[in-house]
Amino acid sequence: MDRGWLKAWIVALAVVAALCAAYEGVLRARGYVPSVQDDPDLWSIQYDRVRADPHAVVLLGASRIQFAVDPALLSQLLGGRSVAMLAVNGNYPLAALRALADDDKFAGLVIVGIDGRGLTKRHMEMQQPWINHY
């Protein structure tokens, strides 16, 4: 049995693994880290969708609305109307709601998922860092 192909595959896999590890090292050296959380940049992309379409549907809230509503499906059900997910897991949306209310150009629909704790004064500014980043 010719083991030349087996050796070639092993060397190829080792080279690919080394290249992947090197690329991972470069990304981490530049400050990129793996995350399952949305970040302010991704949130800003969604906020840009709202700014581009003043009649967009905006979904605000924390994890409940973020994981319970599919924006693409909602957009399809609304006949192609723009839907932006501005919910942030673990952060109540009152600051984002206030920002939309203060925006003279926004005339769309806001769907807010919030519980009673989110209406307390200490939770009012939880999404303000995302707005400031934008």
XYZ file of N, CA and C in Angstrom:
402
model
N 0.837 -1.168 0.000
C 0.000 0.000 0.000
C 0.893 1.247 0.000
N 0.545 2.217 -0.880
C 1.323 3.445 -1.005
C 0.893 4.445 0.068
N 1.796 4.784 0.952
C 1.492 5.712 2.045
C 1.867 7.153 1.692
N 2.253 7.399 0.467
C 2.636 8.748 0.038
C 1.473 9.724 0.122
N 0.285 9.278 -0.285
C -0.889 10.150 -0.223
C -1.291 10.443 1.211
N -1.173 9.457 2.069
C -1.496 9.667 3.474
C -0.575 10.719 4.086
N 0.714 10.614 3.783
C 1.674 11.598 4.291
C 1.363 12.990 3.725
N 1.003 13.064 2.461
C 0.688 14.357 1.837
C -0.533 14.991 2.504
N -1.552 14.189 2.794
C -2.744 14.715 3.466
C -2.428 15.180 4.888
N -1.612 14.447 5.586
C -1.232 14.830 6.947
C -0.458 16.151 6.919
N 0.473 16.289 6.001
C 1.247 17.531 5.876
C 0.316 18.682 5.489
N -0.596 18.450 4.556
C -1.531 19.503 4.131
C -2.411 19.954 5.291
N -2.927 19.013 6.060
C -3.753 19.363 7.216
C -2.949 20.123 8.267
N -1.694 19.732 8.465
C -0.833 20.437 9.426
C -0.568 21.870 8.968
N -0.345 22.065 7.676
C -0.115 23.413 7.134
C -1.364 24.271 7.289
N -2.527 23.708 6.974
C -3.782 24.458 7.117
C -4.025 24.817 8.588
N -3.784 23.889 9.488
C -3.958 24.165 10.916
C -3.004 25.259 11.376
N -1.761 25.218 10.902
C -0.780 26.248 11.277
C -1.195 27.614 10.731
N -1.689 27.667 9.499
C -2.144 28.940 8.923
C -3.348 29.489 9.693
N -4.268 28.625 10.070
C -5.425 29.064 10.856
C -4.989 29.595 12.217
N -4.063 28.906 12.850
C -3.573 29.363 14.151
C -2.847 30.695 14.021
N -2.076 30.877 12.971
C -1.372 32.144 12.759
C -2.361 33.278 12.514
N -3.370 33.016 11.711
C -4.387 34.040 11.441
C -5.131 34.410 12.724
N -5.458 33.420 13.529
C -6.097 33.665 14.822
C -5.194 34.523 15.701
N -3.906 34.236 15.696
C -2.955 35.016 16.482
C -2.883 36.468 16.025
N -2.887 36.679 14.717
C -2.869 38.054 14.179
C -4.122 38.807 14.599
N -5.286 38.172 14.471
C -6.537 38.834 14.853
C -6.544 39.176 16.334
N -6.112 38.256 17.172
C -6.092 38.519 18.617
C -5.078 39.603 18.972
N -3.960 39.634 18.265
C -2.965 40.680 18.517
C -3.520 42.063 18.176
N -4.446 42.122 17.241
C -5.075 43.398 16.863
C -6.304 43.729 17.701
N -6.564 42.915 18.702
C -7.644 43.221 19.632
C -8.959 42.528 19.350
N -9.028 41.697 18.321
C -10.265 40.972 18.043
C -10.342 39.744 18.948
N -11.485 39.561 19.570
C -11.690 38.389 20.403
C -13.020 37.759 20.020
N -13.124 36.432 20.104
C -14.390 35.791 19.781
C -15.465 36.192 20.775
N -16.676 36.353 20.263
C -17.772 36.771 21.128
C -19.089 36.262 20.562
N -19.987 35.921 21.454
C -21.330 35.554 21.018
C -22.290 36.717 21.258
N -21.780 37.815 21.809
C -22.592 38.989 22.075
C -22.507 39.940 20.890
N -23.606 40.632 20.632
C -23.555 41.706 19.653
C -22.685 42.818 20.209
N -22.098 43.578 19.318
C -21.287 44.691 19.779
C -21.860 45.998 19.235
N -21.367 47.120 19.718
C -21.911 48.412 19.276
C -21.793 48.658 17.773
N -20.792 48.073 17.123
C -20.677 48.250 15.674
C -21.832 47.575 14.940
N -22.176 46.357 15.343
C -23.307 45.665 14.713
C -24.621 46.388 15.017
N -24.747 46.906 16.224
C -25.935 47.681 16.589
C -26.032 48.922 15.721
N -24.899 49.564 15.464
C -24.877 50.778 14.642
C -25.300 50.493 13.207
N -24.963 49.322 12.707
C -25.403 48.948 11.359
C -26.927 48.884 11.310
N -27.536 48.305 12.341
C -28.993 48.251 12.401
C -29.591 49.649 12.555
N -28.947 50.495 13.331
C -29.447 51.865 13.505
C -29.344 52.635 12.192
N -28.334 52.339 11.384
C -28.229 52.945 10.053
C -29.431 52.578 9.182
N -29.924 51.351 9.334
C -31.110 50.939 8.578
C -32.307 51.803 8.949
N -32.415 52.152 10.235
C -33.503 53.013 10.695
C -33.338 54.413 10.108
N -32.110 54.908 10.091
C -31.858 56.256 9.566
C -32.108 56.322 8.058
N -31.867 55.205 7.358
C -32.067 55.178 5.911
C -33.541 55.081 5.534
N -34.352 54.507 6.399
C -35.782 54.348 6.127
C -36.567 54.888 7.318
N -37.035 56.125 7.246
C -37.725 56.719 8.392
C -39.036 56.024 8.754
N -39.519 55.118 7.901
C -40.758 54.385 8.183
C -40.477 52.927 8.549
N -39.286 52.673 9.025
C -38.895 51.310 9.399
C -39.625 50.858 10.663
N -39.635 49.563 10.856
C -40.125 48.967 12.100
C -38.892 48.684 12.950
N -38.899 49.172 14.183
C -37.756 49.004 15.077
C -38.172 48.098 16.231
N -37.349 47.104 16.506
C -37.578 46.187 17.614
C -36.631 46.567 18.744
N -37.185 46.970 19.869
C -36.405 47.367 21.035
C -36.690 46.426 22.189
N -35.717 46.249 23.025
C -35.895 45.426 24.213
C -34.582 44.828 24.637
N -34.682 43.726 25.318
C -33.499 42.996 25.759
C -33.553 41.613 25.110
N -33.202 40.586 25.833
C -33.083 39.260 25.242
C -34.412 38.680 24.776
N -35.498 38.997 25.451
C -36.780 38.363 25.073
C -37.157 38.666 23.636
N -37.136 39.919 23.260
C -37.522 40.264 21.888
C -36.418 39.885 20.912
N -35.168 39.958 21.360
C -34.049 39.641 20.492
C -34.087 38.180 20.039
N -34.466 37.294 20.951
C -34.476 35.875 20.614
C -35.848 35.368 20.173
N -36.897 36.172 20.346
C -38.250 35.715 20.035
C -38.756 36.187 18.684
N -38.170 37.238 18.129
C -38.680 37.808 16.885
C -37.609 37.703 15.808
N -38.000 37.197 14.654
C -37.106 37.091 13.503
C -37.343 38.305 12.605
N -36.401 39.259 12.559
C -36.615 40.471 11.762
C -36.856 40.199 10.275
N -36.159 39.216 9.718
C -36.343 38.912 8.295
C -37.756 38.400 8.030
N -38.252 37.523 8.897
C -39.608 37.010 8.734
C -40.628 38.117 8.932
N -40.420 38.967 9.932
C -41.338 40.087 10.159
C -41.359 41.023 8.965
N -40.210 41.293 8.396
C -40.140 42.133 7.197
C -40.926 41.504 6.051
N -40.772 40.218 5.879
C -41.501 39.498 4.824
C -43.009 39.579 5.069
N -43.433 39.385 6.305
C -44.854 39.428 6.636
C -45.446 40.829 6.480
N -44.587 41.852 6.594
C -45.042 43.236 6.436
C -44.852 43.749 5.014
N -44.665 42.845 4.085
C -44.566 43.228 2.684
C -43.249 43.865 2.297
N -42.181 43.516 2.978
C -40.865 44.024 2.634
C -40.458 45.285 3.384
N -41.264 45.699 4.334
C -40.920 46.886 5.130
C -39.630 46.625 5.916
N -38.773 47.620 6.030
C -37.512 47.478 6.754
C -37.771 47.202 8.232
N -37.063 46.238 8.777
C -37.156 45.904 10.195
C -35.738 45.910 10.760
N -35.531 46.676 11.820
C -34.212 46.770 12.451
C -34.292 46.246 13.874
N -33.387 45.351 14.216
C -33.316 44.797 15.570
C -32.332 45.629 16.382
N -32.862 46.451 17.287
C -32.026 47.270 18.158
C -32.047 46.779 19.602
N -32.547 45.575 19.819
C -32.529 44.999 21.162
C -31.100 44.609 21.516
N -30.760 44.784 22.775
C -29.435 44.420 23.268
C -29.634 43.489 24.453
N -29.088 42.303 24.352
C -29.231 41.298 25.398
C -28.737 41.837 26.739
N -29.605 41.814 27.743
C -29.237 42.235 29.082
C -29.298 43.733 29.327
N -29.831 44.493 28.362
C -29.887 45.949 28.500
C -31.282 46.449 28.130
N -31.904 47.135 29.062
C -33.244 47.658 28.811
C -33.190 48.820 27.827
N -34.251 49.032 27.025
C -34.185 49.891 25.847
C -34.636 51.347 26.001
N -34.836 51.847 27.195
C -35.416 53.186 27.306
C -34.549 54.272 26.682
N -33.239 54.158 26.752
C -32.368 55.161 26.128
C -32.525 55.149 24.611
N -32.625 53.964 24.029
C -32.819 53.874 22.573
C -34.202 54.374 22.182
N -35.198 54.088 22.998
C -36.546 54.597 22.722
C -36.560 56.116 22.763
N -35.876 56.688 23.729
C -35.790 58.145 23.836
C -35.064 58.735 22.617
N -34.001 58.092 22.162
C -33.264 58.572 20.990
C -34.141 58.558 19.747
N -34.936 57.507 19.593
C -35.843 57.459 18.440
C -36.935 58.521 18.554
N -37.433 58.728 19.752
C -38.472 59.743 19.953
C -37.931 61.141 19.676
N -36.662 61.377 19.955
C -36.055 62.685 19.716
C -35.642 62.902 18.265
N -35.646 61.839 17.471
C -35.236 61.933 16.065
C -36.399 62.446 15.228
N -36.273 63.667 14.733
C -37.347 64.288 13.948
C -37.630 63.550 12.640
N -36.640 62.840 12.102
C -36.811 62.156 10.819
C -37.491 60.796 10.955
N -37.478 60.224 12.151
C -38.057 58.892 12.326
C -39.569 58.994 12.485
N -40.289 58.269 11.634
C -41.751 58.244 11.702
C -42.252 56.810 11.589
N -41.427 55.861 11.978
C -41.781 54.460 11.849
C -42.485 53.913 13.067
N -42.493 52.606 13.147
C -43.160 51.882 14.222
C -42.104 51.286 15.145
N -42.301 51.433 16.448
C -41.388 50.850 17.433
C -42.156 49.800 18.225
N -41.617 48.591 18.249
C -42.179 47.518 19.057
C -41.203 47.304 20.211
N -41.697 47.509 21.434
C -40.834 47.451 22.611
C -41.228 46.256 23.468
N -40.253 45.435 23.778
C -40.445 44.342 24.714
C -39.732 44.701 26.010
N -40.494 44.924 27.070
C -39.896 45.349 28.334
C -40.758 44.836 29.485
N -40.122 44.565 30.596
C -40.884 44.195 31.788
C -40.823 45.348 32.791
N -41.467 45.190 33.922
C -41.571 46.266 34.900
C -40.234 46.757 35.431
N -39.267 45.872 35.561
C -37.945 46.289 36.056
C -37.275 47.264 35.107
N -37.540 47.104 33.820
C -36.914 47.971 32.823
C -37.405 49.399 32.854
N -38.495 49.641 33.548
C -39.046 50.986 33.631
C -38.522 51.769 34.829
N -37.696 51.138 35.644
C -37.166 51.832 36.814
C -36.053 52.791 36.398
N -35.830 53.802 37.225
C -34.869 54.860 36.912
C -33.445 54.318 36.714
N -33.071 53.323 37.486
C -31.694 52.828 37.392
C -31.408 52.085 36.087
N -32.449 51.693 35.362
C -32.256 50.987 34.092
C -32.462 51.884 32.872
N -32.726 53.159 33.077
C -33.074 54.038 31.955
C -31.929 54.268 30.969
N -30.720 54.174 31.409
C -29.582 54.508 30.546
C -28.793 53.284 30.073
N -29.356 52.108 30.181
C -28.594 50.891 29.891
C -28.117 50.808 28.444
N -28.892 51.308 27.485
C -28.469 51.240 26.086
C -27.790 52.524 25.618
N -27.594 53.467 26.505
C -26.942 54.725 26.121
C -25.531 54.520 25.541
N -24.734 53.584 26.039
C -23.405 53.394 25.413
C -23.476 53.031 23.925
N -24.503 52.298 23.514
C -24.656 51.957 22.100
C -25.008 53.207 21.297
N -25.852 54.043 21.844
C -26.230 55.283 21.163
C -25.017 56.205 21.075
N -24.253 56.311 22.155
C -23.055 57.137 22.143
C -22.047 56.623 21.117
N -21.933 55.316 21.000
C -21.007 54.730 20.027
C -21.436 55.079 18.608
N -22.727 55.079 18.373
C -23.242 55.401 17.034
C -22.868 56.824 16.665
